[in-house]
């Protein structure tokens, strides 16, 4: 199967090379699953990647939650992700002024040197996007930004109006490959898709095959419903790393997401 047949208008309208890289990888693996690898130890991350790598397309990390972080240990995570053909996605949620975001791409974690994709909030205005992109420029790398237009956590403050303004920033920036949408609500995803058009992806956390609610206000919807409503990637954490058999779980999420893509 060719990516343009499977992705249709999304493939043709998304200009960023990383959007195409993601869509190609999804077709190779028949999976729209992004693994939210929220584990605090490097060895556990590597073991999880080894188990589920064939069924997921990207590795989403929170590098600042890793207890035994060092750049050399992190190199092992990067290596195993690359060996499994996974894009590296640091969910850093940059939200400061542009200059500070640029500096925060470096520092201890040196996100600019390994992340292919990062998240940013739009609350500080559009210059955060140029700050992040300037950091990648500085190390001669290309990366893509996902802007948070919605969230899956209950009672969040990202209103409809905030989401619309966020899409204006995203549409005006060549660095923005897409938006984070609320995976627990097909109606919200549909609304976001109508505004975002085909030229940007929507990636959605807040999906589970088994739970309706998570810890501390997390909300869940079905991954298939999210994709049918317009999501291009389902971000799954606990549903995979918390499962008795993470490999089997990753296959189930891959199948549900792929089937929904073919249906839409
Ligand atoms: P889980 O599937 O275990 O609920 O994890 C969801 C992941 O997605 C977490 O890593 C969290 O940081 C992220 N996330 C989210 O849950 N909701 C949002 O609105 C934005 C997120 O980045």
Short mmCIF file of C-alpha atoms and ligand atoms in Angstrom, two decimals:
data_model
loop_
_atom_site.label_atom_id
_atom_site.label_comp_id
_atom_site.label_asym_id
_atom_site.label_seq_id
_atom_site.Cartn_x
_atom_site.Cartn_y
_atom_site.Cartn_z
CA UNK A 1 0.00 0.00 0.00
CA UNK A 2 1.25 3.49 -0.86
CA UNK A 3 1.00 6.39 1.62
CA UNK A 4 -0.89 8.64 -0.80
CA UNK A 5 -3.61 5.98 -1.26
CA UNK A 6 -4.01 5.48 2.47
CA UNK A 7 -3.69 9.09 3.63
CA UNK A 8 -5.31 10.83 0.66
CA UNK A 9 -5.62 14.59 1.03
CA UNK A 10 -3.57 14.60 4.23
CA UNK A 11 -0.56 13.21 2.40
CA UNK A 12 -0.88 15.70 -0.42
CA UNK A 13 -1.60 18.79 1.71
CA UNK A 14 0.98 18.35 4.52
CA UNK A 15 4.19 20.00 3.33
CA UNK A 16 6.57 19.26 6.20
CA UNK A 17 9.00 16.36 5.55
CA UNK A 18 8.46 15.01 9.06
CA UNK A 19 4.71 14.75 8.45
CA UNK A 20 5.50 12.57 5.44
CA UNK A 21 8.06 10.60 7.42
CA UNK A 22 5.41 9.85 10.04
CA UNK A 23 2.76 8.88 7.47
CA UNK A 24 5.19 6.57 5.65
CA UNK A 25 6.18 4.89 8.88
CA UNK A 26 2.51 4.42 9.82
CA UNK A 27 1.91 2.63 6.52
CA UNK A 28 5.01 0.41 6.92
CA UNK A 29 3.92 -0.61 10.40
CA UNK A 30 0.16 -0.44 9.80
CA UNK A 31 -0.09 1.53 13.01
CA UNK A 32 -1.01 5.08 13.99
CA UNK A 33 0.23 4.51 17.52
CA UNK A 34 2.62 6.89 19.27
CA UNK A 35 3.96 5.30 22.43
CA UNK A 36 3.83 7.60 25.46
CA UNK A 37 6.78 6.01 27.24
CA UNK A 38 6.18 7.51 30.67
CA UNK A 39 8.67 5.39 32.60
CA UNK A 40 11.36 6.69 34.97
CA UNK A 41 14.24 4.33 34.17
CA UNK A 42 16.35 4.02 31.03
CA UNK A 43 16.52 0.20 31.17
CA UNK A 44 12.73 -0.04 31.42
CA UNK A 45 12.34 2.34 28.47
CA UNK A 46 14.67 0.23 26.37
CA UNK A 47 12.89 -2.99 27.33
CA UNK A 48 9.52 -1.44 26.45
CA UNK A 49 10.83 -0.25 23.06
CA UNK A 50 12.17 -3.74 22.34
CA UNK A 51 8.74 -5.25 23.06
CA UNK A 52 6.46 -2.82 21.26
CA UNK A 53 8.78 -1.15 18.70
CA UNK A 54 7.42 -3.07 15.69
CA UNK A 55 3.85 -1.87 16.37
CA UNK A 56 4.36 1.84 17.12
CA UNK A 57 5.57 4.69 14.90
CA UNK A 58 7.00 7.21 17.34
CA UNK A 59 8.41 7.30 20.84
CA UNK A 60 6.99 10.13 22.96
CA UNK A 61 9.11 10.94 25.97
CA UNK A 62 9.15 13.22 29.00
CA UNK A 63 12.91 13.28 29.38
CA UNK A 64 12.68 15.29 32.61
CA UNK A 65 10.89 12.41 34.39
CA UNK A 66 13.79 10.00 33.90
CA UNK A 67 15.49 9.34 37.24
CA UNK A 68 18.75 7.99 35.88
CA UNK A 69 19.12 10.48 33.02
CA UNK A 70 22.56 11.23 31.65
CA UNK A 71 23.30 12.10 28.06
CA UNK A 72 25.21 8.85 27.54
CA UNK A 73 22.38 6.72 29.01
CA UNK A 74 19.88 8.64 26.92
CA UNK A 75 21.98 7.78 23.88
CA UNK A 76 20.94 4.15 24.43
CA UNK A 77 17.25 5.13 24.30
CA UNK A 78 17.84 7.10 21.10
CA UNK A 79 19.72 4.19 19.56
CA UNK A 80 17.03 1.63 20.35
CA UNK A 81 14.29 3.96 19.08
CA UNK A 82 16.15 4.50 15.80
CA UNK A 83 16.80 0.75 15.49
CA UNK A 84 13.01 0.26 15.62
CA UNK A 85 12.31 3.00 13.07
CA UNK A 86 10.67 5.27 15.67
CA UNK A 87 10.56 9.05 15.44
CA UNK A 88 11.68 10.74 18.65
CA UNK A 89 9.05 13.00 20.12
CA UNK A 90 9.83 14.99 23.27
CA UNK A 91 6.59 16.21 24.83
CA UNK A 92 8.26 19.26 26.38
CA UNK A 93 5.29 21.64 26.02
CA UNK A 94 7.44 24.73 25.50
CA UNK A 95 5.50 27.81 26.62
CA UNK A 96 7.98 30.64 27.25
CA UNK A 97 9.14 33.59 25.17
CA UNK A 98 10.96 32.65 21.96
CA UNK A 99 14.49 33.30 23.19
CA UNK A 100 14.05 31.18 26.29
CA UNK A 101 12.41 28.34 24.37
CA UNK A 102 15.46 28.37 22.06
CA UNK A 103 17.79 28.06 25.06
CA UNK A 104 15.58 25.36 26.64
CA UNK A 105 16.02 23.22 23.51
CA UNK A 106 19.66 22.93 24.65
CA UNK A 107 20.66 22.68 28.30
CA UNK A 108 21.12 19.42 30.16
CA UNK A 109 18.78 17.38 27.97
CA UNK A 110 19.89 18.93 24.66
CA UNK A 111 16.49 18.17 23.11
CA UNK A 112 17.47 19.91 19.85
CA UNK A 113 20.15 17.28 19.19
CA UNK A 114 17.84 14.24 19.23
CA UNK A 115 14.13 15.14 19.11
CA UNK A 116 12.37 15.07 15.73
CA UNK A 117 9.14 16.46 17.15
CA UNK A 118 8.33 18.58 20.21
CA UNK A 119 5.15 20.07 21.64
CA UNK A 120 4.53 23.73 22.41
CA UNK A 121 1.75 25.71 24.02
CA UNK A 122 0.56 28.79 22.14
CA UNK A 123 -0.14 30.78 25.32
CA UNK A 124 2.94 33.02 24.93
CA UNK A 125 2.24 33.81 21.26
CA UNK A 126 3.77 32.60 17.98
CA UNK A 127 7.43 33.42 18.70
CA UNK A 128 7.88 30.28 20.76
CA UNK A 129 7.73 28.46 17.39
CA UNK A 130 10.60 30.47 15.91
CA UNK A 131 12.61 29.98 19.10
CA UNK A 132 12.28 26.20 18.92
CA UNK A 133 13.05 26.17 15.18
CA UNK A 134 16.12 28.41 15.66
CA UNK A 135 17.52 25.85 18.11
CA UNK A 136 17.20 23.08 15.51
CA UNK A 137 18.77 25.39 12.90
CA UNK A 138 21.71 25.90 15.25
CA UNK A 139 22.55 22.19 15.16
CA UNK A 140 21.63 21.76 11.47
CA UNK A 141 18.63 19.57 12.16
CA UNK A 142 15.02 19.77 11.02
CA UNK A 143 12.21 19.17 13.46
CA UNK A 144 8.47 19.62 13.63
CA UNK A 145 6.27 21.20 16.28
CA UNK A 146 2.88 20.05 17.51
CA UNK A 147 0.90 22.90 19.04
CA UNK A 148 -1.57 22.15 21.82
CA UNK A 149 -4.97 23.23 20.49
CA UNK A 150 -6.90 21.06 22.96
CA UNK A 151 -6.12 18.87 25.96
CA UNK A 152 -7.53 15.62 27.28
CA UNK A 153 -7.43 16.55 30.97
CA UNK A 154 -10.69 17.61 32.57
CA UNK A 155 -11.49 21.29 33.16
CA UNK A 156 -8.52 22.51 31.11
CA UNK A 157 -8.54 26.14 30.00
CA UNK A 158 -8.00 25.62 26.26
CA UNK A 159 -11.28 27.13 25.04
CA UNK A 160 -12.68 26.96 21.52
CA UNK A 161 -11.42 30.52 20.90
CA UNK A 162 -7.95 29.61 22.21
CA UNK A 163 -7.93 26.62 19.86
CA UNK A 164 -8.88 28.80 16.88
CA UNK A 165 -6.11 31.30 17.62
CA UNK A 166 -3.69 28.41 18.02
CA UNK A 167 -4.62 27.14 14.55
CA UNK A 168 -3.95 30.60 13.12
CA UNK A 169 -0.41 30.48 14.60
CA UNK A 170 0.05 26.95 13.28
CA UNK A 171 -1.20 27.75 9.78
CA UNK A 172 1.25 30.67 9.57
CA UNK A 173 4.31 28.68 10.68
CA UNK A 174 6.21 26.25 8.43
CA UNK A 175 7.57 24.59 11.58
CA UNK A 176 4.17 23.40 12.81
CA UNK A 177 3.34 19.90 11.60
CA UNK A 178 0.09 19.68 13.49
CA UNK A 179 -1.92 19.98 16.67
CA UNK A 180 -2.56 18.05 19.82
CA UNK A 181 -6.29 17.35 20.08
CA UNK A 182 -8.47 15.85 22.78
CA UNK A 183 -8.56 12.12 22.04
CA UNK A 184 -11.36 11.57 24.52
CA UNK A 185 -13.87 13.55 22.44
CA UNK A 186 -14.61 12.69 18.79
CA UNK A 187 -16.77 15.84 18.62
CA UNK A 188 -13.87 18.06 19.68
CA UNK A 189 -11.50 16.30 17.27
CA UNK A 190 -14.01 16.78 14.45
CA UNK A 191 -14.28 20.48 15.27
CA UNK A 192 -10.50 20.82 15.29
CA UNK A 193 -10.18 19.00 11.97
CA UNK A 194 -12.75 21.29 10.34
CA UNK A 195 -10.66 24.31 11.33
CA UNK A 196 -7.20 22.84 10.72
CA UNK A 197 -7.91 21.54 7.20
CA UNK A 198 -5.78 18.83 5.58
CA UNK A 199 -2.44 20.64 5.70
CA UNK A 200 -1.74 19.85 9.34
CA UNK A 201 -1.91 16.60 11.33
CA UNK A 202 -3.83 16.06 14.57
CA UNK A 203 -2.27 13.79 17.20
CA UNK A 204 -4.47 12.77 20.11
CA UNK A 205 -3.67 11.62 23.64
CA UNK A 206 -6.51 10.53 25.92
CA UNK A 207 -7.27 7.22 24.21
CA UNK A 208 -7.78 3.77 25.69
CA UNK A 209 -9.32 0.49 24.59
CA UNK A 210 -10.36 -0.37 28.13
CA UNK A 211 -10.69 2.68 30.41
CA UNK A 212 -12.98 5.74 30.34
CA UNK A 213 -11.04 7.63 32.97
CA UNK A 214 -7.42 7.73 34.04
CA UNK A 215 -5.60 8.99 37.10
CA UNK A 216 -5.85 12.62 38.18
CA UNK A 217 -8.42 13.91 35.71
CA UNK A 218 -7.27 12.18 32.52
CA UNK A 219 -10.19 11.35 30.19
CA UNK A 220 -10.23 8.60 27.54
CA UNK A 221 -12.03 7.81 24.30
CA UNK A 222 -11.72 4.88 21.88
CA UNK A 223 -8.73 5.15 19.52
CA UNK A 224 -10.84 4.07 16.52
CA UNK A 225 -13.37 6.82 17.17
CA UNK A 226 -10.55 9.38 17.46
CA UNK A 227 -9.10 8.38 14.07
CA UNK A 228 -12.50 8.31 12.36
CA UNK A 229 -13.13 11.83 13.73
CA UNK A 230 -9.91 13.12 12.14
CA UNK A 231 -6.98 12.17 14.36
CA UNK A 232 -3.83 11.04 12.52
CA UNK A 233 -1.99 9.55 15.49
CA UNK A 234 -3.18 8.08 18.77
CA UNK A 235 -0.87 8.71 21.69
CA UNK A 236 -1.06 5.77 24.10
CA UNK A 237 0.71 5.51 27.44
CA UNK A 238 -0.86 3.47 30.26
CA UNK A 239 -2.90 1.41 27.79
CA UNK A 240 0.41 -0.09 26.60
CA UNK A 241 3.08 0.30 29.30
CA UNK A 242 0.54 -0.48 32.05
CA UNK A 243 -0.85 -3.58 30.30
CA UNK A 244 -0.02 -7.13 31.49
CA UNK A 245 1.31 -7.81 27.99
CA UNK A 246 2.52 -4.54 26.42
CA UNK A 247 3.35 -6.20 23.09
CA UNK A 248 -0.13 -7.65 22.72
CA UNK A 249 -1.65 -4.32 23.79
CA UNK A 250 0.43 -2.39 21.25
CA UNK A 251 -0.81 -4.75 18.52
CA UNK A 252 -4.43 -4.17 19.56
CA UNK A 253 -3.99 -0.37 19.45
CA UNK A 254 -2.20 -0.62 16.11
CA UNK A 255 -5.01 -2.70 14.63
CA UNK A 256 -7.78 -0.42 15.95
CA UNK A 257 -6.05 2.72 14.64
CA UNK A 258 -5.11 1.26 11.24
CA UNK A 259 -8.59 -0.18 10.64
CA UNK A 260 -10.14 3.21 11.45
CA UNK A 261 -7.78 4.99 9.03
CA UNK A 262 -8.77 2.64 6.22
CA UNK A 263 -12.44 3.24 7.02
CA UNK A 264 -12.36 7.02 6.95
P1 LIG B 1 -1.81 7.93 29.18
O1 LIG B 1 -2.20 7.21 27.88
O2 LIG B 1 -1.08 7.07 30.13
O3 LIG B 1 -2.99 8.64 29.79
O4 LIG B 1 -0.73 9.06 28.76
C1 LIG B 1 -1.05 10.14 27.96
C2 LIG B 1 0.19 10.91 27.55
O5 LIG B 1 -0.21 11.99 26.71
C3 LIG B 1 1.00 11.52 28.68
O6 LIG B 1 2.36 11.35 28.36
C4 LIG B 1 0.65 13.00 28.68
O7 LIG B 1 1.76 13.83 28.96
C5 LIG B 1 0.21 13.25 27.25
N1 LIG B 1 -0.88 14.24 27.12
C6 LIG B 1 -2.15 14.01 27.61
O8 LIG B 1 -2.43 12.97 28.20
N2 LIG B 1 -3.13 14.95 27.40
C7 LIG B 1 -2.90 16.12 26.78
O9 LIG B 1 -3.82 16.92 26.62
C8 LIG B 1 -1.61 16.37 26.29
C9 LIG B 1 -0.61 15.43 26.48
O10 LIG B 1 0.62 15.67 26.02
#
